[in-house]
Amino acid sequence: MDVAKLQQQHLELTQALFKEGFLDEQFTQLQQLEDPSNPEFVAEVSTLFFDDSQRILAELTKSLDGDPVDFKKIDAYVHQFKGSSSSIGAHRVKVGCTVLRTCCEEENREGCWQALQQVKQEFFLVKNRLELLLQLEQQILAEGGTIPFME
Amino acid sequence: MCQVSTKKTMKCHADATAVGPGKGFQASTAARSNHQVGPGRLPAKWWVQASAAPAIRPSAVKVQNQRIAKRWHVRLLVLWVLAGISVSIWVFYSMNADIIKRRQEMLSNMCEERAWMLQDQFVSSLNHVRALTALVTTFHLGKRPSALDQDTFAAYAARTSFERPLMAGVAYAIRVLHAQREQFEREQGWVIKKMHSNELQPAQAEYAPTVLTQDTLSHLASLDLMSGEEDRENILRARASGKGALTSPFRLLESNHLGVVLTFTVYTTDLPPDASAEERIERTAGYMGGAFDFESLVENLLRQLAESQAIIVNVYDITNKSNPLVMYGPNISIETAVSHTSKLEFGDPLRKHEMRCRFYKQPPIPWSAITTSIGILVIVLLIGHILYAAVNRIEKVEEDYRKMEALKLLAESADVAKSQFLATVSHEIRTPMNGVLGMLQMLMDTELDATQCDFACTAHESGKQLIKLINEVLDQAKIESGRMELENVPFELRIILDDILSLFSAEIKDKGIELAVFVSERVPAVLVGDPARLRQIITNLVGNSVKFTDRGHIFVCVHLVDDENRVDVPPERSVESVDDEELDGSQNSCTTLSGLEAADEKNSWATFKLLLMHGSSEPISTSLETSSTVNLVFSVEDTGVGIPYQAQERVFMPFMQADSSTSRNYGGTGIGLSISRCLVELMKGEMTFVSKPGVGTTFRFGLPLKKGDSSMLKKHAEANWRHPQNAPLPTKFKGKRALVVDGRPVRSQVTKYHLQRLGIFVEIIVSNKCSSAVSRVMMRCGTTNYSSNCTSGNIDMILIDKDAWGPDTGVEFSDSLKKQTDARLNGLPKLILLAMSLTNEEASKEEFRDKTVMKPLRACNIALYLQGAFGFRNHRSQARVLIEGPGSLHNLLSGRHILVVDDNKVNRLVAAGALVKFGAQVECAESGKEAILKLQPPHKFDACFMDVQMPELDGFEATRRIRKAEIAASERLPRNGDVKNGKHTYRVPILAMTADVIQATREECTRCGMDGYVSKPFEEEQLYNAVAVLFDSAH
């Protein structure tokens, strides 16, 4: 594939991710942290985020199914999840977590469940896109191009 | 209480029954069910049900009310008719009675008149008879021999008979006792005869032979009046009373007419008024008698009066009440209701008489009364009929109205249902469609061979089309049902327009048409409105244009209405546009973006220039500054096929395309424009268009939008992730200078617009020939005088459209420019081509690499390409410059040992990554406990970043413990020179990392011995500030 095309694609994908609110500027900062000494930083963080999040989501689902529901435990998990999502700049996941936390504070099980579904969905969406983006970056690098950067 | 409830039930019963079968279903069922309840439980339950029923079915109540009303109408009508009939009857009777009364009155008047006359005549006759007695007394009794003889008497009586109009005649009879009979007979020379038979009167106690007679009564001469029964009685009565006496009616002698005889007594001497009967008899000398011949004389009398024919007059002697005797008049009794009786006083108290009058004819039929009453009746009936007809008519109309209302309701609900159905169905289809599309997208990302990929792509495209259509239908339905709600959020118009361009970039690249956006610099950066809908409108219009345009351009342009109004009248092009540069007339004819003619001339250079002039000459008018809204004009111009004139009226009708062939050729549903216009109207704007078939179409719409500012934008973005902050444009090009060279002024302005957004100073050279452009560029850049002594700053780049004067002329330009400046290449600014497309061949050429900006132009893609051209390609290197600058974070942090404590792996990694970035050496700890262990003095760390919220041991607690441990360790140290200013040596700076920076947290931080806090994720500036304080104080 043409490098220029890939770059264009990358650019548009990134723009779309920002536009649709999947990512915020924190992600840009992450990208800035990448340098020759640490070339895979974004990928590394993202992967970690995916793994960790999936674990947390599993825990959350389990906790929410328990009877009685341990809202404190859920709150702790949600807090963690929120932290990590804001670290990586997954904006919509973060917002979802806020909602979930509110529901959790209200001990609203139904609300929690719905919010959790929402968060899950957002997470998988952002995961998909991010993976695609990372893949693109790999390709660009493989073709010998440079990754376009959008401030 | 009981009474009340029964009353209610009764009322309800009435209600229930009043509702007809069928219509008042509820009520009647209630009634029916009630019957099943049974008598005992009836009232309470029944009331509830029955009263609930009308509440549920208001229409039933209505029907019921109407029925009641109808019944009332009928009743009223019947009452009216009855009243009318009775009134007419009453009128008839009253009129009739009036007539009868008048008749009666007339009769009585006539009767009284006759009676009075009769009585008057009678009395005068009577008086005259009395006068005759005086005559007799005077001239007959007193004189011996008598002064009167038969002849004298007869003559006198005849002469005075006019005084006795009712009297047939008078006669004088003398009293003769039996003893004197013979002498008397001798003296007279005749014998006393008996009445009726004219025979000799047998011997009686006394006699009353007639001696003097009027001629009319000469047959009475010598007849003994005492022999006639009536006469005798009369004589006896008269001489006893001394007054006139009347006989009852009887047949008179000779004439045989009905009549009465009046008798006065002639006394020998004058008697006192109180004389007794005996004295009177004693002194009686004779008798004066007069015969009233009623039959003929009264007849004569009455005949003199008017209308004597009309009435029948009877005179009766009613002395014997049980058997009235007819004195006068026909003895036929005509049965007539009307009669009148008048009393007659004839001067004899013993005798009573009366007059009875009757009409001769039956009363006439009272025609006037009949006609009047019938007339009234007819009128009443007519009015009744009219009312009935009117009521019927009203009822019919009402009924029709009700039906229509019901139908209208039905239709409305059907419409609502339709809209709801559409909305629901659209929504329901959208959900699975999203799944289908998502799956297709994912499928396309997998390894597919060419055919499969093609299939998947086609399916995906079709799906997208379908979704688009569904969205449009949904929008239409929403607008129709009035449920479309507009947002009011701040947004950046320019970015939205850029987005729309990028949406169509692929499509226009394939078609080879130019797509450009221009926003007047007077349009505020941030506006408040509904960006999504605005985007939809413009996307629709641009999409439409793209669909129908195969050559030329599509130009989206935004200006202020004020500016446009000022250029309302397009100036003479030929005059105006020759002035600047070297544009000659031949090209002036079409100075649009692509050089092709457009339907609307507003975007031709002549007008456009004026717009720009206004924009710059009056930077911000006062009204614009003060008012909170701006009126914008959006125009979307294309050079497509245009709309046929006959179809132009139908353009905004949903599902209408120019003609049926359009959808065959171009596809689409034709709903887009209708929605766009509806949306524009919802936003209080107006959409118009100008179109020339074969030339192109220009859609324009004006919108009032509120002004916003960037702080609003930011606030909004924070509050709502659905409208996220757009990535800001890079600022690194600020202050650079660019020279735009083009053959088309409008296009050059578009380029300028985008470059200006990046903060680049732009100069424009518009020339219609390549060669002159080259020389002017050379002049401007002063390349002949070597580099860097340009008059107004260095030109950093030259942007040239690839098709500036025709296809690929831009390339020629750059070639010739290079040729001319070959020797001094280093002085020449960078040359950048603006191209719609590059062939593979071109793309491979060195001269194009990194020097070509692909159209459509957008600020961000220009920035991207410029980055490549200016070697900002690796942003990380640039970032490094910033980071490594003096006083930077890097300076502060490089070489420091830092401990990052966070239980969240991702956070830890990110934080560590950031710190490593700035040159720090980072170690991590997963929990508070681990941190305490690691920070057990002595240790190597210069600082610690501690997450606040951690399970088991949170950041605050961990810090407290660390501080405690530090104090303990410090005390264990020997007090020597290590201790400065009373400070203990072991105090590692601890910074809290927290996601929610609120006051309470901050206070908590300082309370438990932390040195500061940074928000998580790191913000560079904040991090810098915190760390700077930390290490400056530490140093």
PDB file of N, CA and C in Angstrom, chain B residues 342-379:
ATOM      1  N   SER B 342    -136.947  44.173  27.126  1.00  0.00           N
ATOM      2  CA  SER B 342    -137.015  45.503  27.763  1.00  0.00           C
ATOM      3  C   SER B 342    -138.369  45.620  28.466  1.00  0.00           C
ATOM      4  N   LYS B 343    -138.279  46.274  29.613  1.00  0.00           N
ATOM      5  CA  LYS B 343    -139.528  46.464  30.378  1.00  0.00           C
ATOM      6  C   LYS B 343    -140.330  47.604  29.753  1.00  0.00           C
ATOM      7  N   LEU B 344    -141.606  47.435  29.778  1.00  0.00           N
ATOM      8  CA  LEU B 344    -142.462  48.524  29.278  1.00  0.00           C
ATOM      9  C   LEU B 344    -143.342  48.978  30.438  1.00  0.00           C
ATOM     10  N   GLU B 345    -143.499  50.262  30.618  1.00  0.00           N
ATOM     11  CA  GLU B 345    -144.343  50.794  31.697  1.00  0.00           C
ATOM     12  C   GLU B 345    -145.482  51.561  31.043  1.00  0.00           C
ATOM     13  N   PHE B 346    -146.645  50.956  31.054  1.00  0.00           N
ATOM     14  CA  PHE B 346    -147.764  51.592  30.347  1.00  0.00           C
ATOM     15  C   PHE B 346    -148.687  52.370  31.279  1.00  0.00           C
ATOM     16  N   GLY B 347    -148.244  52.538  32.527  1.00  0.00           N
ATOM     17  CA  GLY B 347    -149.021  53.387  33.420  1.00  0.00           C
ATOM     18  C   GLY B 347    -150.065  52.650  34.243  1.00  0.00           C
ATOM     19  N   ASP B 348    -150.205  51.348  33.997  1.00  0.00           N
ATOM     20  CA  ASP B 348    -151.116  50.589  34.850  1.00  0.00           C
ATOM     21  C   ASP B 348    -150.281  49.706  35.746  1.00  0.00           C
ATOM     22  N   PRO B 349    -150.281  50.035  37.024  1.00  0.00           N
ATOM     23  CA  PRO B 349    -149.389  49.254  37.902  1.00  0.00           C
ATOM     24  C   PRO B 349    -149.765  47.778  37.969  1.00  0.00           C
ATOM     25  N   LEU B 350    -150.965  47.454  37.682  1.00  0.00           N
ATOM     26  CA  LEU B 350    -151.351  46.042  37.772  1.00  0.00           C
ATOM     27  C   LEU B 350    -150.816  45.229  36.605  1.00  0.00           C
ATOM     28  N   ARG B 351    -150.729  45.903  35.524  1.00  0.00           N
ATOM     29  CA  ARG B 351    -150.313  45.202  34.307  1.00  0.00           C
ATOM     30  C   ARG B 351    -148.810  45.372  34.106  1.00  0.00           C
ATOM     31  N   LYS B 352    -148.214  44.286  33.755  1.00  0.00           N
ATOM     32  CA  LYS B 352    -146.787  44.376  33.454  1.00  0.00           C
ATOM     33  C   LYS B 352    -146.591  43.941  32.020  1.00  0.00           C
ATOM     34  N   HIS B 353    -145.744  44.727  31.354  1.00  0.00           N
ATOM     35  CA  HIS B 353    -145.508  44.398  29.953  1.00  0.00           C
ATOM     36  C   HIS B 353    -144.018  44.375  29.691  1.00  0.00           C
ATOM     37  N   GLU B 354    -143.711  43.654  28.693  1.00  0.00           N
ATOM     38  CA  GLU B 354    -142.291  43.699  28.291  1.00  0.00           C
ATOM     39  C   GLU B 354    -142.187  43.506  26.797  1.00  0.00           C
ATOM     40  N   MET B 355    -141.033  43.956  26.316  1.00  0.00           N
ATOM     41  CA  MET B 355    -140.790  43.823  24.894  1.00  0.00           C
ATOM     42  C   MET B 355    -139.612  42.889  24.715  1.00  0.00           C
ATOM     43  N   ARG B 356    -139.815  41.915  23.854  1.00  0.00           N
ATOM     44  CA  ARG B 356    -138.710  41.009  23.575  1.00  0.00           C
ATOM     45  C   ARG B 356    -138.297  41.178  22.118  1.00  0.00           C
ATOM     46  N   CYS B 357    -136.986  41.402  21.972  1.00  0.00           N
ATOM     47  CA  CYS B 357    -136.489  41.588  20.616  1.00  0.00           C
ATOM     48  C   CYS B 357    -135.553  40.456  20.256  1.00  0.00           C
ATOM     49  N   ARG B 358    -135.609  40.073  19.038  1.00  0.00           N
ATOM     50  CA  ARG B 358    -134.699  39.056  18.518  1.00  0.00           C
ATOM     51  C   ARG B 358    -134.304  39.472  17.116  1.00  0.00           C
ATOM     52  N   PHE B 359    -133.147  38.954  16.759  1.00  0.00           N
ATOM     53  CA  PHE B 359    -132.766  39.219  15.375  1.00  0.00           C
ATOM     54  C   PHE B 359    -133.590  38.360  14.467  1.00  0.00           C
ATOM     55  N   TYR B 360    -133.870  38.936  13.423  1.00  0.00           N
ATOM     56  CA  TYR B 360    -134.698  38.221  12.483  1.00  0.00           C
ATOM     57  C   TYR B 360    -133.934  37.078  11.856  1.00  0.00           C
ATOM     58  N   LYS B 361    -132.646  37.378  11.594  1.00  0.00           N
ATOM     59  CA  LYS B 361    -131.817  36.360  10.939  1.00  0.00           C
ATOM     60  C   LYS B 361    -130.921  35.707  11.965  1.00  0.00           C
ATOM     61  N   GLN B 362    -130.457  34.507  11.577  1.00  0.00           N
ATOM     62  CA  GLN B 362    -129.421  33.834  12.354  1.00  0.00           C
ATOM     63  C   GLN B 362    -128.159  34.705  12.311  1.00  0.00           C
ATOM     64  N   PRO B 363    -127.399  34.672  13.371  1.00  0.00           N
ATOM     65  CA  PRO B 363    -126.171  35.486  13.336  1.00  0.00           C
ATOM     66  C   PRO B 363    -125.268  35.028  12.187  1.00  0.00           C
ATOM     67  N   PRO B 364    -124.618  35.972  11.507  1.00  0.00           N
ATOM     68  CA  PRO B 364    -123.785  35.567  10.375  1.00  0.00           C
ATOM     69  C   PRO B 364    -122.550  34.812  10.871  1.00  0.00           C
ATOM     70  N   ILE B 365    -122.013  33.991   9.989  1.00  0.00           N
ATOM     71  CA  ILE B 365    -120.781  33.249  10.351  1.00  0.00           C
ATOM     72  C   ILE B 365    -119.673  34.272  10.551  1.00  0.00           C
ATOM     73  N   PRO B 366    -118.954  34.197  11.674  1.00  0.00           N
ATOM     74  CA  PRO B 366    -117.943  35.233  11.955  1.00  0.00           C
ATOM     75  C   PRO B 366    -116.686  35.027  11.116  1.00  0.00           C
ATOM     76  N   TRP B 367    -116.744  35.440   9.889  1.00  0.00           N
ATOM     77  CA  TRP B 367    -115.626  35.168   8.960  1.00  0.00           C
ATOM     78  C   TRP B 367    -114.333  35.814   9.397  1.00  0.00           C
ATOM     79  N   SER B 368    -114.470  37.003   9.906  1.00  0.00           N
ATOM     80  CA  SER B 368    -113.232  37.714  10.271  1.00  0.00           C
ATOM     81  C   SER B 368    -112.492  36.943  11.358  1.00  0.00           C
ATOM     82  N   ALA B 369    -113.255  36.483  12.351  1.00  0.00           N
ATOM     83  CA  ALA B 369    -112.621  35.731  13.436  1.00  0.00           C
ATOM     84  C   ALA B 369    -111.991  34.461  12.884  1.00  0.00           C
ATOM     85  N   ILE B 370    -112.750  33.809  12.009  1.00  0.00           N
ATOM     86  CA  ILE B 370    -112.234  32.542  11.469  1.00  0.00           C
ATOM     87  C   ILE B 370    -110.963  32.780  10.679  1.00  0.00           C
ATOM     88  N   THR B 371    -111.000  33.790   9.823  1.00  0.00           N
ATOM     89  CA  THR B 371    -109.815  34.007   9.001  1.00  0.00           C
ATOM     90  C   THR B 371    -108.640  34.442   9.872  1.00  0.00           C
ATOM     91  N   THR B 372    -108.907  35.298  10.827  1.00  0.00           N
ATOM     92  CA  THR B 372    -107.802  35.739  11.678  1.00  0.00           C
ATOM     93  C   THR B 372    -107.167  34.564  12.400  1.00  0.00           C
ATOM     94  N   SER B 373    -108.042  33.767  13.017  1.00  0.00           N
ATOM     95  CA  SER B 373    -107.473  32.661  13.795  1.00  0.00           C
ATOM     96  C   SER B 373    -106.779  31.662  12.892  1.00  0.00           C
ATOM     97  N   ILE B 374    -107.382  31.427  11.735  1.00  0.00           N
ATOM     98  CA  ILE B 374    -106.735  30.488  10.820  1.00  0.00           C
ATOM     99  C   ILE B 374    -105.396  31.061  10.357  1.00  0.00           C
ATOM    100  N   GLY B 375    -105.410  32.372  10.125  1.00  0.00           N
ATOM    101  CA  GLY B 375    -104.152  33.019   9.733  1.00  0.00           C
ATOM    102  C   GLY B 375    -103.087  32.830  10.794  1.00  0.00           C
ATOM    103  N   ILE B 376    -103.485  33.082  12.045  1.00  0.00           N
ATOM    104  CA  ILE B 376    -102.520  32.917  13.138  1.00  0.00           C
ATOM    105  C   ILE B 376    -102.022  31.487  13.178  1.00  0.00           C
ATOM    106  N   LEU B 377    -102.953  30.581  13.039  1.00  0.00           N
ATOM    107  CA  LEU B 377    -102.583  29.168  13.093  1.00  0.00           C
ATOM    108  C   LEU B 377    -101.578  28.835  11.995  1.00  0.00           C
ATOM    109  N   VAL B 378    -101.890  29.358  10.826  1.00  0.00           N
ATOM    110  CA  VAL B 378    -100.998  29.068   9.702  1.00  0.00           C
ATOM    111  C   VAL B 378     -99.602  29.621   9.970  1.00  0.00           C
ATOM    112  N   ILE B 379     -99.603  30.855  10.487  1.00  0.00           N
ATOM    113  CA  ILE B 379     -98.297  31.468  10.787  1.00  0.00           C
ATOM    114  C   ILE B 379     -97.542  30.629  11.803  1.00  0.00           C
TER     115      ILE B 379
END
